[in-house]
mmCIF file of C-alpha atoms and ligand atoms in Angstrom:
data_model
loop_
_atom_site.group_PDB
_atom_site.id
_atom_site.type_symbol
_atom_site.label_atom_id
_atom_site.label_comp_id
_atom_site.label_asym_id
_atom_site.label_seq_id
_atom_site.Cartn_x
_atom_site.Cartn_y
_atom_site.Cartn_z
ATOM 1 C CA UNK A 1 -0.004 0.000 -0.010
ATOM 2 C CA UNK A 2 1.504 3.342 -1.020
ATOM 3 C CA UNK A 3 1.729 5.882 1.764
ATOM 4 C CA UNK A 4 3.792 8.794 2.917
ATOM 5 C CA UNK A 5 5.004 6.874 5.942
ATOM 6 C CA UNK A 6 8.425 5.613 4.989
ATOM 7 C CA UNK A 7 9.850 3.059 7.370
ATOM 8 C CA UNK A 8 13.103 1.213 7.302
ATOM 9 C CA UNK A 9 12.832 -2.297 8.733
ATOM 10 C CA UNK A 10 16.008 -3.778 10.185
ATOM 11 C CA UNK A 11 15.296 -7.175 11.787
ATOM 12 C CA UNK A 12 18.980 -7.910 12.529
ATOM 13 C CA UNK A 13 20.002 -11.179 14.142
ATOM 14 C CA UNK A 14 18.766 -14.007 16.343
ATOM 15 C CA UNK A 15 15.215 -13.563 17.571
ATOM 16 C CA UNK A 16 15.183 -10.149 15.848
ATOM 17 C CA UNK A 17 14.090 -11.788 12.599
ATOM 18 C CA UNK A 18 11.379 -13.835 14.365
ATOM 19 C CA UNK A 19 9.774 -11.008 16.257
ATOM 20 C CA UNK A 20 9.969 -8.709 13.225
ATOM 21 C CA UNK A 21 8.104 -11.291 11.198
ATOM 22 C CA UNK A 22 5.458 -11.300 13.920
ATOM 23 C CA UNK A 23 5.338 -7.514 13.831
ATOM 24 C CA UNK A 24 4.631 -7.645 10.076
ATOM 25 C CA UNK A 25 1.414 -9.430 10.914
ATOM 26 C CA UNK A 26 0.398 -6.564 13.173
ATOM 27 C CA UNK A 27 1.169 -4.144 10.345
ATOM 28 C CA UNK A 28 -0.920 -6.261 7.933
ATOM 29 C CA UNK A 29 -3.799 -6.060 10.415
ATOM 30 C CA UNK A 30 -3.553 -2.243 10.518
ATOM 31 C CA UNK A 31 -3.415 -2.052 6.729
ATOM 32 C CA UNK A 32 -6.485 -4.234 6.436
ATOM 33 C CA UNK A 33 -8.643 -2.878 9.250
ATOM 34 C CA UNK A 34 -7.427 0.701 9.579
ATOM 35 C CA UNK A 35 -6.161 1.437 6.052
ATOM 36 C CA UNK A 36 -2.900 2.324 7.700
ATOM 37 C CA UNK A 37 -0.158 1.610 5.206
ATOM 38 C CA UNK A 38 3.598 2.028 5.271
ATOM 39 C CA UNK A 39 6.200 2.326 2.568
ATOM 40 C CA UNK A 40 8.494 -0.368 3.756
ATOM 41 C CA UNK A 41 12.065 -1.092 2.951
ATOM 42 C CA UNK A 42 14.003 -3.867 4.594
ATOM 43 C CA UNK A 43 17.729 -4.044 5.226
ATOM 44 C CA UNK A 44 20.444 -5.983 7.009
ATOM 45 C CA UNK A 45 22.092 -4.840 10.190
ATOM 46 C CA UNK A 46 24.516 -6.432 12.666
ATOM 47 C CA UNK A 47 25.666 -9.991 12.019
ATOM 48 C CA UNK A 48 23.224 -10.376 9.148
ATOM 49 C CA UNK A 49 24.850 -7.366 7.408
ATOM 50 C CA UNK A 50 28.278 -8.717 8.136
ATOM 51 C CA UNK A 51 27.338 -12.064 6.551
ATOM 52 C CA UNK A 52 25.919 -10.338 3.483
ATOM 53 C CA UNK A 53 28.328 -7.424 3.050
ATOM 54 C CA UNK A 54 31.244 -7.871 5.420
ATOM 55 C CA UNK A 55 30.231 -4.903 7.577
ATOM 56 C CA UNK A 56 27.599 -4.509 10.380
ATOM 57 C CA UNK A 57 26.037 -1.500 8.581
ATOM 58 C CA UNK A 58 26.505 -0.537 4.949
ATOM 59 C CA UNK A 59 26.567 3.137 3.892
ATOM 60 C CA UNK A 60 23.526 2.432 1.808
ATOM 61 C CA UNK A 61 21.463 1.043 4.707
ATOM 62 C CA UNK A 62 22.542 3.994 6.827
ATOM 63 C CA UNK A 63 21.508 6.449 4.090
ATOM 64 C CA UNK A 64 18.152 4.699 3.660
ATOM 65 C CA UNK A 65 17.628 4.803 7.420
ATOM 66 C CA UNK A 66 18.392 8.510 7.571
ATOM 67 C CA UNK A 67 16.013 9.117 4.636
ATOM 68 C CA UNK A 68 13.163 7.191 6.279
ATOM 69 C CA UNK A 69 10.578 8.643 8.653
ATOM 70 C CA UNK A 70 11.325 5.968 11.190
ATOM 71 C CA UNK A 71 13.452 2.851 11.609
ATOM 72 C CA UNK A 72 11.987 -0.294 13.122
ATOM 73 C CA UNK A 73 14.800 -2.311 14.620
ATOM 74 C CA UNK A 74 14.894 -5.892 15.914
ATOM 75 C CA UNK A 75 18.089 -6.977 17.658
ATOM 76 C CA UNK A 76 21.741 -7.644 16.827
ATOM 77 C CA UNK A 77 24.495 -9.989 17.948
ATOM 78 C CA UNK A 78 25.266 -13.629 18.395
ATOM 79 C CA UNK A 79 28.095 -16.003 19.354
ATOM 80 C CA UNK A 80 29.088 -16.487 15.704
ATOM 81 C CA UNK A 81 30.392 -12.929 15.729
ATOM 82 C CA UNK A 82 32.185 -12.958 19.083
ATOM 83 C CA UNK A 83 35.647 -13.193 17.571
ATOM 84 C CA UNK A 84 35.252 -10.444 14.999
ATOM 85 C CA UNK A 85 37.409 -7.356 15.375
ATOM 86 C CA UNK A 86 35.725 -4.616 17.442
ATOM 87 C CA UNK A 87 34.767 -2.438 14.496
ATOM 88 C CA UNK A 88 32.999 -5.313 12.735
ATOM 89 C CA UNK A 89 30.987 -6.581 15.698
ATOM 90 C CA UNK A 90 27.188 -6.516 15.207
ATOM 91 C CA UNK A 91 26.705 -3.953 17.999
ATOM 92 C CA UNK A 92 28.742 -1.441 16.001
ATOM 93 C CA UNK A 93 25.934 -1.349 13.413
ATOM 94 C CA UNK A 94 23.407 -0.355 16.098
ATOM 95 C CA UNK A 95 25.734 2.193 17.671
ATOM 96 C CA UNK A 96 26.505 3.734 14.260
ATOM 97 C CA UNK A 97 22.806 4.141 13.531
ATOM 98 C CA UNK A 98 22.232 5.871 16.871
ATOM 99 C CA UNK A 99 25.216 8.167 16.407
ATOM 100 C CA UNK A 100 24.870 8.980 12.694
ATOM 101 C CA UNK A 101 21.138 9.675 13.026
ATOM 102 C CA UNK A 102 21.895 11.710 16.175
ATOM 103 C CA UNK A 103 19.234 9.848 18.155
ATOM 104 C CA UNK A 104 20.213 11.321 21.480
ATOM 105 C CA UNK A 105 17.015 10.709 23.451
ATOM 106 C CA UNK A 106 16.277 7.105 24.316
ATOM 107 C CA UNK A 107 12.887 6.553 25.936
ATOM 108 C CA UNK A 108 12.571 3.307 27.821
ATOM 109 C CA UNK A 109 9.195 3.028 29.529
ATOM 110 C CA UNK A 110 8.809 0.315 32.158
ATOM 111 C CA UNK A 111 5.174 -0.519 32.754
ATOM 112 C CA UNK A 112 3.879 -3.431 34.757
ATOM 113 C CA UNK A 113 0.770 -4.907 33.175
ATOM 114 C CA UNK A 114 -1.745 -5.961 35.833
ATOM 115 C CA UNK A 115 -1.693 -9.508 34.460
ATOM 116 C CA UNK A 116 2.117 -9.672 34.790
ATOM 117 C CA UNK A 117 2.475 -8.609 38.423
ATOM 118 C CA UNK A 118 3.145 -12.218 39.365
ATOM 119 C CA UNK A 119 5.875 -12.598 36.716
ATOM 120 C CA UNK A 120 8.141 -10.082 38.409
ATOM 121 C CA UNK A 121 10.769 -11.373 40.806
ATOM 122 C CA UNK A 122 9.762 -8.546 43.153
ATOM 123 C CA UNK A 123 6.832 -8.605 45.536
ATOM 124 C CA UNK A 124 3.486 -7.665 43.944
ATOM 125 C CA UNK A 125 2.960 -4.614 46.156
ATOM 126 C CA UNK A 126 6.332 -3.226 45.033
ATOM 127 C CA UNK A 127 5.631 -3.418 41.304
ATOM 128 C CA UNK A 128 1.867 -3.420 40.760
ATOM 129 C CA UNK A 129 0.766 -0.350 38.897
ATOM 130 C CA UNK A 130 4.353 0.657 38.129
ATOM 131 C CA UNK A 131 4.720 3.117 35.249
ATOM 132 C CA UNK A 132 8.103 4.806 34.947
ATOM 133 C CA UNK A 133 10.142 6.226 32.084
ATOM 134 C CA UNK A 134 13.890 5.926 31.831
ATOM 135 C CA UNK A 135 15.314 8.588 29.549
ATOM 136 C CA UNK A 136 18.816 7.599 28.501
ATOM 137 C CA UNK A 137 21.218 9.929 26.706
ATOM 138 C CA UNK A 138 22.251 7.887 23.685
ATOM 139 C CA UNK A 139 24.879 9.700 21.614
ATOM 140 C CA UNK A 140 27.526 10.749 24.125
ATOM 141 C CA UNK A 141 29.301 9.753 27.271
ATOM 142 C CA UNK A 142 31.501 6.684 27.593
ATOM 143 C CA UNK A 143 29.933 5.046 24.505
ATOM 144 C CA UNK A 144 31.382 7.654 22.174
ATOM 145 C CA UNK A 145 33.527 10.333 23.833
ATOM 146 C CA UNK A 146 37.216 10.587 22.932
ATOM 147 C CA UNK A 147 39.880 9.626 23.783
ATOM 148 C CA UNK A 148 39.151 5.912 23.848
ATOM 149 C CA UNK A 149 41.236 2.928 22.832
ATOM 150 C CA UNK A 150 43.721 0.297 23.842
ATOM 151 C CA UNK A 151 47.341 1.486 23.939
ATOM 152 C CA UNK A 152 50.519 -0.490 24.149
ATOM 153 C CA UNK A 153 52.486 0.763 27.146
ATOM 154 C CA UNK A 154 55.738 -0.631 25.779
ATOM 155 C CA UNK A 155 56.497 -2.625 28.909
ATOM 156 C CA UNK A 156 54.540 -5.659 27.844
ATOM 157 C CA UNK A 157 51.302 -4.296 29.263
ATOM 158 C CA UNK A 158 48.476 -2.383 27.673
ATOM 159 C CA UNK A 159 45.974 0.242 28.764
ATOM 160 C CA UNK A 160 42.293 0.121 27.791
ATOM 161 C CA UNK A 161 40.304 3.316 28.354
ATOM 162 C CA UNK A 162 37.090 5.154 27.575
ATOM 163 C CA UNK A 163 36.128 8.699 28.403
ATOM 164 C CA UNK A 164 32.894 9.804 30.040
ATOM 165 C CA UNK A 165 32.466 13.366 28.784
ATOM 166 C CA UNK A 166 29.398 15.563 28.459
ATOM 167 C CA UNK A 167 29.173 19.164 27.228
ATOM 168 C CA UNK A 168 26.614 21.753 28.399
ATOM 169 C CA UNK A 169 24.545 21.537 25.170
ATOM 170 C CA UNK A 170 24.498 17.746 25.321
ATOM 171 C CA UNK A 171 23.161 17.816 28.867
ATOM 172 C CA UNK A 172 20.685 20.599 28.065
ATOM 173 C CA UNK A 173 19.112 18.876 25.116
ATOM 174 C CA UNK A 174 18.456 15.630 27.010
ATOM 175 C CA UNK A 175 17.316 17.617 30.057
ATOM 176 C CA UNK A 176 14.735 19.423 27.956
ATOM 177 C CA UNK A 177 13.327 16.136 26.691
ATOM 178 C CA UNK A 178 13.210 14.945 30.286
ATOM 179 C CA UNK A 179 11.236 17.979 31.435
ATOM 180 C CA UNK A 180 8.843 17.685 28.476
ATOM 181 C CA UNK A 181 8.213 14.043 29.285
ATOM 182 C CA UNK A 182 7.728 14.788 33.000
ATOM 183 C CA UNK A 183 5.180 17.505 32.147
ATOM 184 C CA UNK A 184 3.159 15.046 30.076
ATOM 185 C CA UNK A 185 3.310 12.434 32.871
ATOM 186 C CA UNK A 186 3.423 12.832 36.669
ATOM 187 C CA UNK A 187 5.539 16.022 36.689
ATOM 188 C CA UNK A 188 8.521 14.467 38.452
ATOM 189 C CA UNK A 189 12.045 14.261 37.000
ATOM 190 C CA UNK A 190 14.968 12.509 38.708
ATOM 191 C CA UNK A 191 18.376 13.358 37.256
ATOM 192 C CA UNK A 192 20.885 10.567 37.876
ATOM 193 C CA UNK A 193 24.700 10.806 37.842
ATOM 194 C CA UNK A 194 27.735 10.298 40.065
ATOM 195 C CA UNK A 195 28.597 13.878 40.928
ATOM 196 C CA UNK A 196 30.222 12.621 44.122
ATOM 197 C CA UNK A 197 32.969 10.980 42.033
ATOM 198 C CA UNK A 198 32.889 12.138 38.398
ATOM 199 C CA UNK A 199 33.464 15.559 36.842
ATOM 200 C CA UNK A 200 31.008 14.756 34.090
ATOM 201 C CA UNK A 201 28.520 14.139 36.900
ATOM 202 C CA UNK A 202 29.258 17.492 38.567
ATOM 203 C CA UNK A 203 28.573 19.341 35.322
ATOM 204 C CA UNK A 204 25.518 17.195 34.652
ATOM 205 C CA UNK A 205 23.969 18.183 37.970
ATOM 206 C CA UNK A 206 24.861 21.885 37.572
ATOM 207 C CA UNK A 207 23.429 22.074 34.082
ATOM 208 C CA UNK A 208 20.239 20.208 35.008
ATOM 209 C CA UNK A 209 19.730 22.497 37.989
ATOM 210 C CA UNK A 210 20.216 25.657 35.895
ATOM 211 C CA UNK A 211 18.014 24.369 33.081
ATOM 212 C CA UNK A 212 15.285 23.508 35.561
ATOM 213 C CA UNK A 213 15.510 26.985 37.133
ATOM 214 C CA UNK A 214 15.207 28.609 33.667
ATOM 215 C CA UNK A 215 12.679 26.343 31.942
ATOM 216 C CA UNK A 216 11.360 23.905 34.515
ATOM 217 C CA UNK A 217 7.888 25.270 35.225
ATOM 218 C CA UNK A 218 5.562 22.493 36.285
ATOM 219 C CA UNK A 219 8.377 20.013 36.865
ATOM 220 C CA UNK A 220 9.704 18.871 40.201
ATOM 221 C CA UNK A 221 13.415 18.079 39.765
ATOM 222 C CA UNK A 222 15.356 15.747 42.081
ATOM 223 C CA UNK A 223 18.928 14.428 41.898
ATOM 224 C CA UNK A 224 20.215 11.012 42.759
ATOM 225 C CA UNK A 225 23.517 9.168 42.544
ATOM 226 C CA UNK A 226 23.412 6.292 40.067
ATOM 227 C CA UNK A 227 24.272 3.588 42.602
ATOM 228 C CA UNK A 228 21.539 4.767 44.919
ATOM 229 C CA UNK A 229 19.143 4.859 41.968
ATOM 230 C CA UNK A 230 19.865 1.188 41.179
ATOM 231 C CA UNK A 231 19.068 0.345 44.789
ATOM 232 C CA UNK A 232 15.946 2.516 44.884
ATOM 233 C CA UNK A 233 14.657 0.898 41.666
ATOM 234 C CA UNK A 234 14.417 -2.462 43.343
ATOM 235 C CA UNK A 235 13.481 -1.099 46.777
ATOM 236 C CA UNK A 236 10.659 1.256 45.818
ATOM 237 C CA UNK A 237 10.419 1.855 42.057
ATOM 238 C CA UNK A 238 7.090 3.671 42.302
ATOM 239 C CA UNK A 239 8.834 6.717 43.801
ATOM 240 C CA UNK A 240 10.014 7.525 40.243
ATOM 241 C CA UNK A 241 8.214 9.098 37.324
ATOM 242 C CA UNK A 242 10.901 10.073 34.736
ATOM 243 C CA UNK A 243 14.569 9.263 35.275
ATOM 244 C CA UNK A 244 17.056 11.148 33.063
ATOM 245 C CA UNK A 245 20.593 9.843 32.941
ATOM 246 C CA UNK A 246 23.693 9.367 30.821
ATOM 247 C CA UNK A 247 24.395 6.697 28.256
ATOM 248 C CA UNK A 248 26.137 4.083 30.432
ATOM 249 C CA UNK A 249 24.039 4.539 33.589
ATOM 250 C CA UNK A 250 20.931 4.469 31.362
ATOM 251 C CA UNK A 251 22.050 1.172 29.875
ATOM 252 C CA UNK A 252 22.367 -0.402 33.321
ATOM 253 C CA UNK A 253 19.352 1.146 34.981
ATOM 254 C CA UNK A 254 17.030 0.275 32.085
ATOM 255 C CA UNK A 255 17.933 -3.417 32.315
ATOM 256 C CA UNK A 256 17.185 -3.211 35.989
ATOM 257 C CA UNK A 257 13.859 -1.476 35.343
ATOM 258 C CA UNK A 258 13.017 -4.058 32.720
ATOM 259 C CA UNK A 259 13.100 -6.865 35.249
ATOM 260 C CA UNK A 260 10.618 -5.016 37.442
ATOM 261 C CA UNK A 261 8.115 -5.599 34.646
ATOM 262 C CA UNK A 262 8.628 -9.352 34.754
ATOM 263 C CA UNK A 263 10.928 -9.842 31.767
ATOM 264 C CA UNK A 264 13.430 -8.061 29.592
ATOM 265 C CA UNK A 265 11.153 -9.378 26.855
ATOM 266 C CA UNK A 266 8.553 -6.735 27.761
ATOM 267 C CA UNK A 267 10.505 -3.491 27.371
ATOM 268 C CA UNK A 268 10.165 -1.331 24.254
ATOM 269 C CA UNK A 269 12.174 1.744 23.397
ATOM 270 C CA UNK A 270 12.167 4.806 21.165
ATOM 271 C CA UNK A 271 15.340 6.647 20.179
ATOM 272 C CA UNK A 272 14.604 10.163 19.028
ATOM 273 C CA UNK A 273 16.605 13.008 17.524
ATOM 274 C CA UNK A 274 15.814 16.701 17.340
ATOM 275 C CA UNK A 275 12.497 17.573 15.652
ATOM 276 C CA UNK A 276 12.814 18.343 11.948
ATOM 277 C CA UNK A 277 12.265 22.098 11.468
ATOM 278 C CA UNK A 278 9.857 21.455 8.558
ATOM 279 C CA UNK A 279 7.794 18.474 9.662
ATOM 280 C CA UNK A 280 8.206 18.790 13.406
ATOM 281 C CA UNK A 281 8.936 15.047 13.469
ATOM 282 C CA UNK A 282 12.128 13.745 15.002
ATOM 283 C CA UNK A 283 14.410 11.228 13.305
ATOM 284 C CA UNK A 284 13.563 8.048 15.096
ATOM 285 C CA UNK A 285 14.370 4.443 15.661
ATOM 286 C CA UNK A 286 12.266 1.961 17.633
ATOM 287 C CA UNK A 287 13.681 -1.200 19.153
ATOM 288 C CA UNK A 288 12.972 -3.694 21.888
ATOM 289 C CA UNK A 289 15.435 -3.382 24.770
ATOM 290 C CA UNK A 290 16.142 -7.121 24.906
ATOM 291 C CA UNK A 291 18.912 -8.391 22.643
ATOM 292 C CA UNK A 292 19.045 -11.101 20.012
ATOM 293 C CA UNK A 293 18.808 -13.917 22.605
ATOM 294 C CA UNK A 294 20.917 -16.439 20.690
ATOM 295 C CA UNK A 295 20.080 -19.162 23.243
ATOM 296 C CA UNK A 296 16.449 -19.285 22.128
ATOM 297 C CA UNK A 297 16.805 -18.042 18.526
ATOM 298 C CA UNK A 298 15.247 -20.214 15.847
ATOM 299 C CA UNK A 299 12.962 -22.036 18.260
ATOM 300 C CA UNK A 300 9.856 -19.934 17.687
ATOM 301 C CA UNK A 301 9.485 -19.206 21.400
ATOM 302 C CA UNK A 302 10.633 -15.579 21.591
ATOM 303 C CA UNK A 303 8.365 -13.033 23.243
ATOM 304 C CA UNK A 304 7.317 -10.582 20.478
ATOM 305 C CA UNK A 305 5.621 -8.102 22.807
ATOM 306 C CA UNK A 306 8.495 -5.631 23.297
ATOM 307 C CA UNK A 307 8.747 -5.443 19.508
ATOM 308 C CA UNK A 308 4.997 -4.786 19.202
ATOM 309 C CA UNK A 309 5.180 -2.123 21.911
ATOM 310 C CA UNK A 310 8.170 -0.545 20.188
ATOM 311 C CA UNK A 311 6.040 -0.412 17.058
ATOM 312 C CA UNK A 312 3.246 1.155 19.092
ATOM 313 C CA UNK A 313 5.710 3.849 20.191
ATOM 314 C CA UNK A 314 6.501 4.398 16.482
ATOM 315 C CA UNK A 315 2.805 4.852 15.734
ATOM 316 C CA UNK A 316 2.540 7.376 18.551
ATOM 317 C CA UNK A 317 5.756 9.404 18.269
ATOM 318 C CA UNK A 318 6.469 9.292 14.509
ATOM 319 C CA UNK A 319 3.064 9.022 12.913
ATOM 320 C CA UNK A 320 0.665 10.582 15.374
ATOM 321 C CA UNK A 321 -1.487 7.453 15.375
ATOM 322 C CA UNK A 322 -2.216 7.452 19.102
ATOM 323 C CA UNK A 323 -5.491 5.586 18.756
ATOM 324 C CA UNK A 324 -3.841 2.687 16.939
ATOM 325 C CA UNK A 325 -0.974 2.663 19.466
ATOM 326 C CA UNK A 326 -3.525 2.510 22.301
ATOM 327 C CA UNK A 327 -5.345 -0.311 20.558
ATOM 328 C CA UNK A 328 -2.198 -2.351 20.104
ATOM 329 C CA UNK A 329 -1.130 -1.831 23.723
ATOM 330 C CA UNK A 330 -4.596 -2.752 24.977
ATOM 331 C CA UNK A 331 -4.478 -5.904 22.807
ATOM 332 C CA UNK A 332 -1.118 -6.835 24.350
ATOM 333 C CA UNK A 333 -2.645 -6.452 27.819
ATOM 334 C CA UNK A 334 -5.630 -8.578 26.819
ATOM 335 C CA UNK A 335 -3.484 -11.288 25.230
ATOM 336 C CA UNK A 336 -1.438 -11.496 28.416
ATOM 337 C CA UNK A 337 -4.449 -12.370 30.498
ATOM 338 C CA UNK A 338 -4.113 -16.014 29.522
ATOM 339 C CA UNK A 339 -1.190 -16.365 27.123
ATOM 340 C CA UNK A 340 2.450 -16.460 28.076
ATOM 341 C CA UNK A 341 5.742 -16.989 26.337
ATOM 342 C CA UNK A 342 8.299 -18.900 28.409
ATOM 343 C CA UNK A 343 10.046 -15.839 29.780
ATOM 344 C CA UNK A 344 6.890 -14.603 31.557
ATOM 345 C CA UNK A 345 5.202 -17.940 32.203
ATOM 346 C CA UNK A 346 3.049 -18.031 35.354
ATOM 347 C CA UNK A 347 1.200 -21.139 36.585
ATOM 348 C CA UNK A 348 -2.391 -21.200 35.364
ATOM 349 C CA UNK A 349 -1.609 -19.539 32.051
ATOM 350 C CA UNK A 350 -1.146 -21.188 28.658
ATOM 351 C CA UNK A 351 2.430 -21.296 27.448
ATOM 352 C CA UNK A 352 2.728 -20.367 23.838
ATOM 353 C CA UNK A 353 5.382 -19.300 21.288
ATOM 354 C CA UNK A 354 5.958 -16.277 19.092
ATOM 355 C CA UNK A 355 3.236 -17.204 16.649
ATOM 356 C CA UNK A 356 0.699 -18.152 19.297
ATOM 357 C CA UNK A 357 1.281 -14.889 21.172
ATOM 358 C CA UNK A 358 0.895 -12.957 17.922
ATOM 359 C CA UNK A 359 -2.346 -14.785 17.184
ATOM 360 C CA UNK A 360 -3.585 -13.828 20.647
ATOM 361 C CA UNK A 361 -2.715 -10.168 20.138
ATOM 362 C CA UNK A 362 -4.355 -10.049 16.682
ATOM 363 C CA UNK A 363 -7.401 -11.785 18.088
ATOM 364 C CA UNK A 364 -7.591 -9.207 20.866
ATOM 365 C CA UNK A 365 -7.293 -6.421 18.285
ATOM 366 C CA UNK A 366 -10.198 -7.930 16.352
ATOM 367 C CA UNK A 367 -12.298 -8.003 19.474
ATOM 368 C CA UNK A 368 -11.297 -4.574 20.765
ATOM 369 C CA UNK A 369 -11.853 -2.987 17.368
ATOM 370 C CA UNK A 370 -15.432 -4.206 17.112
HETATM 371 C C1 IPM B 401 20.996 -1.597 24.761
HETATM 372 C C2 IPM B 401 22.040 -2.640 24.447
HETATM 373 C C3 IPM B 401 23.137 -1.968 23.595
HETATM 374 C C4 IPM B 401 23.787 -0.907 24.456
HETATM 375 C C5 IPM B 401 24.181 -2.956 23.050
HETATM 376 C C6 IPM B 401 23.540 -4.047 22.204
HETATM 377 C C7 IPM B 401 25.224 -2.257 22.236
HETATM 378 O O1 IPM B 401 22.528 -3.196 25.620
HETATM 379 O O2 IPM B 401 20.422 -1.028 23.807
HETATM 380 O O3 IPM B 401 20.745 -1.389 25.942
HETATM 381 O O4 IPM B 401 24.735 -1.201 25.231
HETATM 382 O O5 IPM B 401 23.399 0.246 24.325
HETATM 383 MG MG1 MG B 402 21.556 -2.546 27.374
#
């Protein structure tokens, strides 16, 4: 179906290809029942791109991704690529996309569905009703800042190092997104760093404080050290609304938040750039937070729900299709009432695979759309 919604589909490796195939069925449903079409192009990324082209991301795939309205991403990586040189590893493809598209704002919502309260390893009263947003800076800090490398020290030993650096504008632009998000949610923003130890953390706290004083109307800003935040996330996660933090802390804290929801298989994400001056739409990529899960790849048992919810975020943030996003999320909730993939299995529910879970979601969409 021709449309002006251009999306680049990058399934990647491992379960990425399986859950993306499942996502296509959701897209077919929307085309059929909502006349919602997409101009779709598919490409290789990660190990799949290395196998086909000898690099985890070709210039062409990058250019097509930049030219698209949104990228839908699966997952990358696998043991077959463990011994590749650093620059050829599957993860480099993902990191290059984030950096080259300047997708600096990574939204990782952690929501506990009522039906999944029992699947969390935490006590039900700690997680039930949880709805928090981790906002991770995605283009700076120790993932990208220079200098970085492994040097020969000439005495038979080597030195490996990375730099955690943030500039004022880098902190301000992610801080603004954090305040916007907080305003649309519960009004509370927690800025997380290690200003007790790191210079980048001292500047981070100063800039956040100044930004909040200048532009923070309607937002309550708090500060927390990253180690304390990790502890508070498992102690009392409902104290948080939006957490804004740097690239590395965001990587760690979002995995932690994911487990509050029962499974890493449940967490979607959106990575957004600055809004385009003409269209107002940001460059964007949507991906589940879980990886390629090589241990279960090819078995048809992967949980496709984080992919579906990433797609729902795409509908909402890139295409202003909030009603369809709501419908898909409601269908996921409904499907979860009796269907479970292995990662979120609870006694009394029916264990199913990728296809069965997709059937259940589509069935719920049919019923909810009536
Ligand atoms: C994530 C992942 C990536 C990261 C890996 C695959 C490079 O863990 O998106 O959280 O470290 O950012
Ligand atoms: Mg991670």
